[in-house]
Coordinates of C-alpha atoms and ligand atoms in Angstrom, one line a residue:
M81 CA 0.0 0.0 0.0
P82 CA 1.4 3.4 -0.9
A83 CA 2.6 5.4 2.2
D84 CA 2.0 9.1 3.1
L85 CA 5.3 9.1 5.1
V86 CA 8.4 7.4 3.9
I87 CA 11.7 7.2 5.8
V88 CA 14.8 6.4 3.7
A89 CA 17.9 5.5 5.6
N90 CA 21.0 3.5 4.8
R91 CA 20.0 0.8 7.3
L92 CA 16.6 -0.6 8.3
P93 CA 15.9 -0.4 12.0
V94 CA 16.2 -4.2 12.3
D95 CA 19.0 -6.7 11.9
R96 CA 18.6 -10.0 10.2
V97 CA 19.2 -12.8 12.7
T98 CA 19.5 -16.6 12.3
N99 CA 17.5 -18.5 14.9
P100 CA 18.9 -21.7 16.6
D101 CA 16.6 -23.8 14.3
G102 CA 18.2 -22.3 11.2
T103 CA 15.3 -20.1 10.3
T104 CA 15.9 -16.4 9.9
G105 CA 14.1 -13.6 11.6
W106 CA 14.4 -9.9 12.5
R107 CA 15.6 -8.2 15.7
R108 CA 15.0 -4.5 16.3
S109 CA 18.4 -2.7 16.3
P110 CA 18.8 -0.3 19.2
G111 CA 19.3 3.3 18.1
G112 CA 18.2 6.9 18.6
L113 CA 16.8 7.2 15.1
V114 CA 14.2 4.5 15.6
T115 CA 13.0 5.9 18.9
A116 CA 12.8 9.3 17.3
I117 CA 10.9 8.3 14.2
E118 CA 8.8 5.5 15.4
P119 CA 5.9 7.6 16.8
V120 CA 5.6 9.7 13.6
M121 CA 5.8 6.5 11.5
R122 CA 3.0 5.0 13.5
A123 CA 0.8 8.1 13.4
N124 CA 1.1 8.2 9.6
D125 CA 1.2 4.5 8.8
G126 CA 4.7 5.2 7.3
S127 CA 7.1 3.0 5.5
W128 CA 10.9 2.7 6.2
I129 CA 13.2 1.9 3.3
G130 CA 16.7 0.6 4.1
W131 CA 19.4 -2.0 3.9
P132 CA 19.0 -4.9 6.3
G133 CA 22.7 -5.7 6.3
G134 CA 24.5 -8.5 4.7
S135 CA 24.8 -9.0 0.9
A136 CA 23.3 -11.2 -1.7
G137 CA 24.4 -12.3 -5.2
D138 CA 22.2 -10.1 -7.3
G139 CA 21.5 -7.7 -4.4
D140 CA 17.8 -8.2 -4.5
E141 CA 17.3 -11.8 -3.5
A142 CA 13.6 -11.9 -2.8
L143 CA 13.6 -9.2 -0.3
E144 CA 9.9 -8.5 0.2
P145 CA 8.5 -5.7 2.3
F146 CA 7.4 -6.9 5.7
T147 CA 5.8 -5.6 8.9
D148 CA 7.7 -5.9 12.2
D149 CA 5.9 -4.9 15.3
G150 CA 3.5 -2.7 13.3
L151 CA 6.3 -0.9 11.3
H152 CA 6.2 -1.3 7.5
L153 CA 9.7 -2.1 6.4
V154 CA 11.0 -2.2 2.8
P155 CA 14.4 -3.8 2.5
I156 CA 16.9 -2.8 -0.2
G157 CA 19.4 -5.6 -1.1
L158 CA 23.0 -4.8 -1.8
T159 CA 25.5 -7.0 -3.6
A160 CA 28.9 -7.8 -2.1
E161 CA 30.4 -5.4 -4.6
E162 CA 28.0 -2.6 -3.6
V163 CA 28.7 -3.1 0.0
E164 CA 32.4 -2.8 -0.7
R165 CA 32.2 0.2 -3.1
F166 CA 29.2 2.1 -2.1
Y167 CA 29.2 1.5 1.7
E168 CA 32.7 0.7 2.9
G169 CA 34.3 2.6 0.0
F170 CA 32.7 5.9 -1.0
S171 CA 30.5 6.3 2.2
N172 CA 33.1 5.3 4.8
G173 CA 36.4 5.8 2.9
T174 CA 35.7 9.0 1.0
I175 CA 32.8 11.0 2.6
W176 CA 33.3 10.1 6.2
P177 CA 36.9 11.4 6.6
I178 CA 36.2 14.6 4.5
Y179 CA 33.2 15.4 6.6
H180 CA 35.2 14.8 9.8
D181 CA 37.9 17.4 9.3
L182 CA 40.2 14.9 7.4
V183 CA 41.0 13.1 10.7
A184 CA 42.0 10.3 8.3
K185 CA 43.0 10.5 4.7
P186 CA 40.1 10.1 2.3
E187 CA 40.5 7.9 -0.8
F188 CA 39.1 8.8 -4.2
H189 CA 38.2 6.0 -6.6
R190 CA 36.0 6.5 -9.6
E191 CA 34.5 3.0 -9.3
W192 CA 33.4 3.8 -5.7
W193 CA 31.7 6.9 -7.0
D194 CA 29.9 5.0 -9.8
S195 CA 28.6 2.5 -7.3
F196 CA 27.5 5.4 -5.0
V197 CA 25.4 6.8 -7.8
K198 CA 23.9 3.5 -8.7
V199 CA 23.0 2.6 -5.1
N200 CA 21.5 6.0 -4.5
Q201 CA 19.4 5.6 -7.6
K202 CA 18.2 2.2 -6.3
Y203 CA 17.0 3.8 -3.0
A204 CA 15.4 6.7 -4.9
E205 CA 13.5 4.3 -7.2
K206 CA 12.2 2.3 -4.3
A207 CA 11.1 5.5 -2.5
A208 CA 9.3 6.6 -5.7
E209 CA 7.5 3.3 -5.8
V210 CA 6.4 3.2 -2.2
A211 CA 5.4 6.9 -1.7
A212 CA 1.7 7.9 -2.2
E213 CA 0.7 10.9 -4.2
G214 CA 1.8 14.0 -2.3
A215 CA 3.6 12.0 0.4
T216 CA 6.4 13.3 2.6
V217 CA 9.8 11.5 2.2
W218 CA 12.5 12.0 4.8
V219 CA 15.9 10.9 3.6
H220 CA 18.7 10.3 6.2
D221 CA 22.5 10.7 6.2
Y222 CA 25.7 10.9 4.2
Q223 CA 25.3 7.6 2.3
L224 CA 22.2 8.9 0.5
Q225 CA 23.0 12.5 -0.4
L226 CA 22.1 12.0 -4.1
V227 CA 18.6 10.6 -3.3
P228 CA 16.7 13.9 -2.9
Q229 CA 17.3 15.1 -6.5
M230 CA 17.0 11.6 -8.0
L231 CA 13.7 11.2 -6.2
R232 CA 12.4 14.7 -7.2
D233 CA 13.2 13.8 -10.9
L234 CA 11.0 10.7 -10.5
R235 CA 8.3 12.2 -8.4
P236 CA 7.9 16.0 -8.4
D237 CA 4.7 15.8 -6.4
L238 CA 6.6 14.7 -3.2
R239 CA 7.6 16.8 -0.2
I240 CA 11.3 15.9 0.4
G241 CA 13.3 16.4 3.6
F242 CA 17.0 15.5 4.1
Y243 CA 18.9 15.2 7.4
L244 CA 22.7 14.9 7.7
H245 CA 23.7 13.2 11.0
I246 CA 27.4 14.0 10.6
P247 CA 29.1 17.4 10.3
F248 CA 29.0 19.3 7.0
P249 CA 32.5 20.5 6.3
P250 CA 33.8 23.9 5.5
A251 CA 34.4 24.8 1.8
E252 CA 38.1 24.4 2.1
L253 CA 37.8 20.6 2.9
F254 CA 34.6 19.9 0.8
Q255 CA 36.4 21.3 -2.2
Q256 CA 38.7 18.3 -2.4
L257 CA 35.8 16.0 -3.4
P258 CA 36.0 15.4 -7.2
W259 CA 32.2 15.0 -7.3
R260 CA 31.5 18.0 -5.1
R261 CA 29.0 19.7 -7.5
Q262 CA 27.0 16.5 -7.9
V263 CA 26.7 16.0 -4.2
L264 CA 25.5 19.6 -3.7
E265 CA 23.0 19.2 -6.5
G266 CA 21.8 15.9 -5.0
L267 CA 21.0 17.6 -1.7
L268 CA 19.3 20.5 -3.4
G269 CA 16.5 18.1 -4.5
A270 CA 15.2 18.4 -1.0
D271 CA 12.8 21.2 0.2
L272 CA 14.6 21.2 3.6
V273 CA 18.2 20.2 4.3
G274 CA 18.7 19.7 8.1
F275 CA 22.1 19.8 9.8
Q276 CA 23.2 19.2 13.4
L277 CA 24.6 22.7 13.9
P278 CA 24.1 26.2 12.3
G279 CA 27.7 26.1 11.1
G280 CA 27.0 23.1 8.8
A281 CA 24.0 24.8 7.3
Q282 CA 26.1 27.9 6.6
N283 CA 28.9 25.8 5.0
F284 CA 26.3 24.2 2.7
V285 CA 24.7 27.5 1.6
R286 CA 28.1 29.1 1.0
L287 CA 29.2 26.1 -1.1
V288 CA 26.0 26.1 -3.1
R289 CA 26.6 29.8 -3.9
Q290 CA 30.2 29.3 -4.9
R291 CA 30.1 26.0 -6.6
V292 CA 26.7 25.7 -8.1
G293 CA 26.1 29.5 -8.6
H294 CA 22.6 29.7 -7.2
K295 CA 21.3 32.8 -5.5
T296 CA 21.1 32.5 -1.7
H297 CA 19.9 34.6 1.1
R298 CA 20.5 33.6 4.8
D299 CA 19.3 30.0 5.0
L300 CA 17.5 30.0 1.7
V301 CA 18.7 28.8 -1.8
Y302 CA 16.8 30.1 -4.8
L303 CA 16.8 27.6 -7.7
P304 CA 16.4 28.8 -11.3
D305 CA 13.0 26.9 -11.6
G306 CA 11.5 29.0 -8.8
R307 CA 11.8 26.4 -6.1
T308 CA 13.5 27.3 -2.8
V309 CA 15.5 25.1 -0.5
R310 CA 16.0 25.8 3.2
A311 CA 19.2 24.8 5.1
K312 CA 18.7 24.8 8.8
A313 CA 20.1 23.3 12.0
F314 CA 18.1 20.7 14.0
P315 CA 20.4 19.4 16.8
I316 CA 19.5 15.8 17.3
S317 CA 18.8 14.4 20.8
I318 CA 17.8 11.3 22.7
D319 CA 14.8 9.8 24.5
A320 CA 15.7 11.6 27.7
G321 CA 12.7 10.5 29.7
G322 CA 13.2 6.9 28.6
F323 CA 16.8 6.9 29.7
E324 CA 16.1 8.5 33.0
K325 CA 13.3 6.0 33.7
L326 CA 15.7 3.2 32.8
A327 CA 18.4 4.5 35.1
L328 CA 16.0 4.5 38.0
T329 CA 14.8 0.9 37.6
D330 CA 15.9 -1.5 40.3
S331 CA 17.7 -3.9 37.9
V332 CA 19.8 -1.1 36.4
V333 CA 20.7 0.3 39.9
E334 CA 21.6 -3.1 41.1
R335 CA 23.6 -3.9 38.0
A336 CA 25.5 -0.6 38.4
S337 CA 26.6 -1.5 41.9
T338 CA 27.6 -5.0 40.7
I339 CA 29.8 -3.3 38.0
R340 CA 31.5 -1.1 40.7
E341 CA 32.1 -4.1 42.9
A342 CA 33.5 -6.1 40.0
L343 CA 36.0 -3.3 39.4
G344 CA 37.1 -3.5 43.0
N345 CA 35.0 -0.6 44.3
P346 CA 37.5 2.1 43.2
R347 CA 37.0 5.6 44.4
K348 CA 36.2 6.8 40.9
I349 CA 35.3 5.2 37.6
F350 CA 36.1 7.0 34.3
L351 CA 34.1 5.8 31.4
G352 CA 34.3 6.0 27.6
I353 CA 31.7 4.4 25.2
D354 CA 32.3 4.8 21.5
R355 CA 32.0 3.0 18.2
L356 CA 35.5 2.0 17.5
D357 CA 36.1 4.9 15.1
Y358 CA 39.2 7.1 14.5
T359 CA 37.0 10.3 14.9
K360 CA 36.2 9.5 18.5
G361 CA 39.7 10.2 20.0
I362 CA 39.9 7.0 22.1
Y363 CA 43.7 6.6 21.8
A364 CA 44.5 10.2 23.0
R365 CA 42.2 10.0 25.9
L366 CA 43.6 6.7 27.2
R367 CA 47.1 8.2 26.9
A368 CA 46.0 11.2 28.9
F369 CA 44.6 9.0 31.6
A370 CA 47.8 6.8 31.7
E371 CA 50.0 9.9 32.0
L372 CA 48.0 11.0 35.0
I373 CA 48.9 7.7 36.7
E374 CA 52.5 8.0 35.6
D375 CA 52.7 11.5 37.0
G376 CA 51.4 10.3 40.3
H377 CA 48.2 12.3 40.2
L378 CA 46.0 9.1 40.0
D379 CA 46.5 5.7 41.5
V380 CA 45.2 2.4 40.1
E381 CA 43.8 1.6 43.6
D382 CA 41.6 4.7 43.3
A383 CA 40.7 5.1 39.7
V384 CA 40.0 2.9 36.7
F385 CA 39.1 3.7 33.1
V386 CA 36.4 1.6 31.5
Q387 CA 36.6 1.9 27.8
V388 CA 33.8 0.2 25.7
A389 CA 34.8 0.1 22.1
V390 CA 31.8 -1.0 20.0
P391 CA 32.8 -3.0 16.9
S392 CA 32.3 -0.9 13.8
R393 CA 33.1 -1.1 10.0
E394 CA 35.4 -4.1 10.7
Q395 CA 35.9 -4.8 6.9
V396 CA 37.6 -1.4 6.4
E397 CA 41.4 -1.4 6.6
Q398 CA 41.7 1.8 8.6
Y399 CA 39.4 0.5 11.3
R400 CA 41.4 -2.7 11.6
I401 CA 44.6 -0.7 12.1
L402 CA 42.9 1.6 14.6
R403 CA 41.7 -1.4 16.6
D404 CA 45.2 -2.9 16.7
D405 CA 46.7 0.5 17.8
I406 CA 44.3 0.9 20.6
E407 CA 44.6 -2.6 21.8
R408 CA 48.4 -2.4 21.8
L409 CA 48.2 0.8 23.8
V410 CA 45.8 -0.7 26.3
G411 CA 48.1 -3.7 26.7
R412 CA 51.1 -1.5 27.2
I413 CA 49.4 0.8 29.8
N414 CA 48.1 -2.2 31.8
G415 CA 51.4 -3.9 31.6
D416 CA 53.3 -0.9 32.8
L417 CA 50.9 0.6 35.3
G418 CA 48.4 -2.1 36.4
R419 CA 48.7 -4.3 39.5
I420 CA 47.2 -7.7 40.1
G421 CA 43.5 -7.4 40.0
R422 CA 43.9 -3.6 39.3
P423 CA 44.3 -2.9 35.6
A424 CA 44.4 0.8 34.8
I425 CA 42.1 0.3 31.9
S426 CA 39.2 -2.1 31.7
Y427 CA 38.8 -2.5 27.9
L428 CA 35.7 -4.1 26.3
H429 CA 35.4 -4.7 22.5
N430 CA 31.7 -5.5 22.4
S431 CA 28.2 -4.1 22.1
Y432 CA 25.6 -4.2 24.9
P433 CA 21.9 -4.0 25.4
R434 CA 20.4 -0.6 26.4
E435 CA 20.0 -1.7 30.1
E436 CA 23.7 -2.5 30.3
M437 CA 24.6 0.9 28.8
A438 CA 22.4 2.6 31.4
A439 CA 24.1 0.6 34.2
L440 CA 27.5 1.7 32.9
Y441 CA 26.4 5.4 32.7
T442 CA 25.1 5.0 36.3
A443 CA 28.2 3.3 37.6
A444 CA 30.6 5.9 36.2
D445 CA 31.9 9.0 37.9
V446 CA 33.6 10.8 35.0
M447 CA 32.3 10.3 31.5
V448 CA 35.0 11.0 28.9
V449 CA 33.8 12.0 25.4
T450 CA 36.7 13.3 23.3
P451 CA 36.1 13.1 19.6
Y452 CA 38.2 15.1 17.1
R453 CA 35.0 15.8 15.3
D454 CA 31.4 14.5 15.9
G455 CA 28.1 15.6 14.4
M456 CA 26.4 15.5 17.8
N457 CA 27.5 12.6 20.1
L458 CA 24.5 10.9 21.7
V459 CA 26.6 9.1 24.3
A460 CA 27.3 12.4 26.1
K461 CA 23.6 13.2 26.2
E462 CA 22.6 9.7 27.4
F463 CA 25.1 9.9 30.3
V464 CA 23.5 13.2 31.4
A465 CA 20.0 11.6 31.1
C466 CA 21.1 8.7 33.3
R467 CA 22.1 11.0 36.2
P468 CA 18.8 11.6 37.9
H469 CA 20.6 12.5 41.2
D470 CA 22.5 15.3 39.5
D471 CA 25.9 13.8 40.1
G472 CA 28.8 12.7 37.9
A473 CA 31.1 14.7 35.7
L474 CA 31.2 15.0 31.9
V475 CA 34.4 15.8 30.1
L476 CA 33.5 16.7 26.5
S477 CA 35.3 17.7 23.4
E478 CA 34.7 21.2 22.0
F479 CA 34.5 19.5 18.6
A480 CA 31.4 17.4 19.4
G481 CA 28.1 19.0 18.3
A482 CA 26.9 18.3 21.8
A483 CA 29.3 20.9 23.2
D484 CA 27.0 23.6 21.9
E485 CA 24.3 22.6 24.3
L486 CA 26.2 21.0 27.2
R487 CA 28.1 24.1 28.1
Q488 CA 28.5 23.0 31.8
A489 CA 30.7 20.0 30.9
W490 CA 34.5 20.2 31.3
L491 CA 35.1 21.2 27.7
V492 CA 38.4 20.1 26.1
N493 CA 40.4 20.3 22.9
P494 CA 41.2 16.7 22.2
Y495 CA 44.4 17.6 20.4
D496 CA 45.8 19.2 23.6
L497 CA 47.0 16.4 25.8
N498 CA 47.9 18.5 28.7
G499 CA 44.6 20.4 28.6
M500 CA 42.8 17.0 28.6
K501 CA 44.8 15.8 31.6
S502 CA 44.0 18.9 33.6
A503 CA 40.3 18.6 32.7
L504 CA 40.2 14.9 33.7
L505 CA 41.9 15.7 37.0
E506 CA 39.6 18.6 37.8
A507 CA 36.5 16.5 37.0
Y508 CA 38.0 13.7 39.2
R509 CA 38.6 16.1 42.1
A510 CA 35.4 18.2 41.8
E511 CA 33.3 18.8 44.9
P512 CA 29.8 17.3 44.9
K513 CA 28.3 20.8 45.0
E514 CA 30.1 21.7 41.8
L515 CA 29.1 18.5 40.1
T516 CA 25.4 19.0 41.0
R517 CA 25.4 22.6 39.7
R518 CA 26.8 21.5 36.4
M519 CA 24.7 18.4 36.0
K520 CA 21.4 20.1 37.0
A521 CA 21.8 22.6 34.2
M522 CA 22.7 20.0 31.6
R523 CA 19.8 17.7 32.6
K524 CA 17.4 20.6 32.1
T525 CA 18.7 21.2 28.6
I526 CA 18.4 17.5 27.6
R527 CA 14.9 17.2 29.1
L528 CA 13.8 20.3 27.2
H529 CA 15.3 19.3 23.9
D530 CA 14.7 15.6 23.5
V531 CA 14.5 13.6 20.4
A532 CA 10.7 13.9 20.0
A533 CA 11.1 17.7 19.9
W534 CA 13.8 17.2 17.3
A535 CA 11.6 15.1 15.0
D536 CA 8.6 17.4 15.4
A537 CA 10.6 20.5 14.7
F538 CA 12.0 19.0 11.5
M539 CA 8.6 17.9 10.3
A540 CA 6.9 21.2 11.1
E541 CA 9.6 23.1 9.2
L542 CA 9.3 20.8 6.3
A543 CA 5.6 21.4 6.1
T544 CA 6.1 25.1 5.9
V545 CA 8.9 25.2 3.3
S546 CA 7.6 22.6 0.9
H547 CA 6.7 24.1 -2.5
S548 CA 4.5 21.2 -3.3
T549 CA 0.8 22.0 -3.7
H550 CA -0.1 18.3 -3.7
A551 CA 1.7 17.5 -0.6
K552 CA -0.5 16.2 2.2
A553 CA 0.0 17.2 5.9
V554 CA 1.9 14.8 8.1
R555 CA 0.2 14.0 11.4
P556 CA 2.3 14.8 14.4
A557 CA 3.2 11.8 16.6
K558 CA 1.0 10.8 19.5
R559 CA 3.4 10.6 22.4
S560 CA 2.9 9.0 25.7
Ligands
GDG262 C1 26.2 9.4 14.2 C2 27.1 10.6 14.3 C3 25.4 11.7 15.8 C4 26.5 2.4 20.9 N1 27.0 1.2 21.3 C5 25.9 0.6 21.7 C6 24.8 1.4 21.6 N2 25.2 2.5 21.1 C7 24.3 3.7 20.8 C8 24.6 4.8 21.8 C9 24.2 6.0 21.0 C10 24.5 5.6 19.5 O1 24.6 4.2 19.5 C11 25.8 6.2 19.1 O2 25.6 7.5 18.7 P1 26.7 8.6 18.7 O3 26.1 9.9 18.6 O4 27.5 8.5 20.0 O5 27.7 8.3 17.5 P2 27.6 7.7 16.0 O6 27.4 6.2 16.0 O7 28.9 8.1 15.4 O8 26.4 8.5 15.3 C12 26.9 11.4 15.6 C13 24.5 10.5 15.6 O9 24.8 9.8 14.3 C14 23.0 10.8 15.6 O10 22.7 11.8 14.7 O11 25.2 12.1 17.2 O12 27.7 12.5 15.7 O13 28.5 10.3 14.1 O14 22.8 6.2 21.1 O15 23.9 4.6 22.9 N3 23.6 1.1 22.0 C15 23.4 -0.2 22.5 N4 24.5 -1.0 22.7 C16 25.7 -0.7 22.3 O16 26.7 -1.5 22.4 N5 22.2 -0.6 23.0

């Protein structure tokens, strides 16, 4: 059945799992995006188009739309070659580093680009097939930046929104991309292009003026055919109420104290939780912590650093190298500084259920989030939401989008090792009164600007900017 609201994202909100009896099924993958979008999807009987993971010979092996827990899901199959070129290649080897300040060196390969175009076309065609007359289509993230224009060419009646979850780089970096003009033109197919921060929206408008030559005024781009496109910031957030509730459940509180005990009840626990990605600054933060022990400011009897590194993009060479580097460093630090039963760093390369994440946030004293560049960073916000007693310290990189809102964190420049050491130590030594003052303010911010507010704000803006006279109104989500 055609849908009035269509979400298009690289991934579906479910993972394919193989049951013990050999049959396959679906498991909801945890993530902020699902929580954010689910209520609007339900209110509008929407459909979600995306890749379920894995690969198949011809890329489309009998992947039929299906319904999971009331959500209409439309899978897109990718061939092994497409996974390699479109996903691991162009998305994660070209776009990802350029959009993250060139923290790693991007690679440019024409066959990766060709695959990127082809796969974007595949998503656009599927969206054109699924969307009802005058429907609203919301396209997500850096893997699908060409979809808005491709979709508009196929279906001019649609109202199209796009949201970029990662930073949009300044012109000086974006310029390197050999296909820069095509990417900008792809995004301009949308009526509304959303970014995490105002800086990203400004970079985009400036590039459109310089590279495509369209007229612009503030956040508006005027296209020759009379259409206008708005570029605007919508900082993403989390289900703050949900995390707070979870942090207060008996099982999570108990689990948090079990974790503390298992770590030998140290005076303070430092915590890092990140996808194992070179943008997250894991290596530098562990060095800073180790140096504090070497310098005699911290002692392994009093302090431990728990680092959860969630497996990510394991097929990509740079990510394998990063994992080796970090694990070598952890081994060296523990070998040099640990004592029996007292490692300096408790390192976990794994992913965990939401409850365990909440227990870790609850057990920690100092949360350390030090990316070199990050669109937002939801982990920082989740930690804040999980501190209903207004305690705990957050050390946060200035280069995470979240730093714009969480001003009361200990803000650090992750390239400045000494600065990071001082901030870690200050956070470690802070008086309870100081911690409460900071955390109270941050919790208020997170509660006010939660993910429901984010989705509603984007949808409301899209309804006002859309040129389409056919487009139907999207019903706001019913929230509990
Ligand atoms: C991109 C942008 C932007 C992680 N491990 C587990 C787990 N997670 C959840 C966290 C958090 C999310 O994944 C990670 O979000 P981040 O924002 O920290 O980072 P990216 O994955 O890089 O996300 C980023 C975001 O998109 C949203 O727009 O903020 O800047 O890079 O929610 O809790 N959840 C569970 N188990 C895990 O092991 N359950």
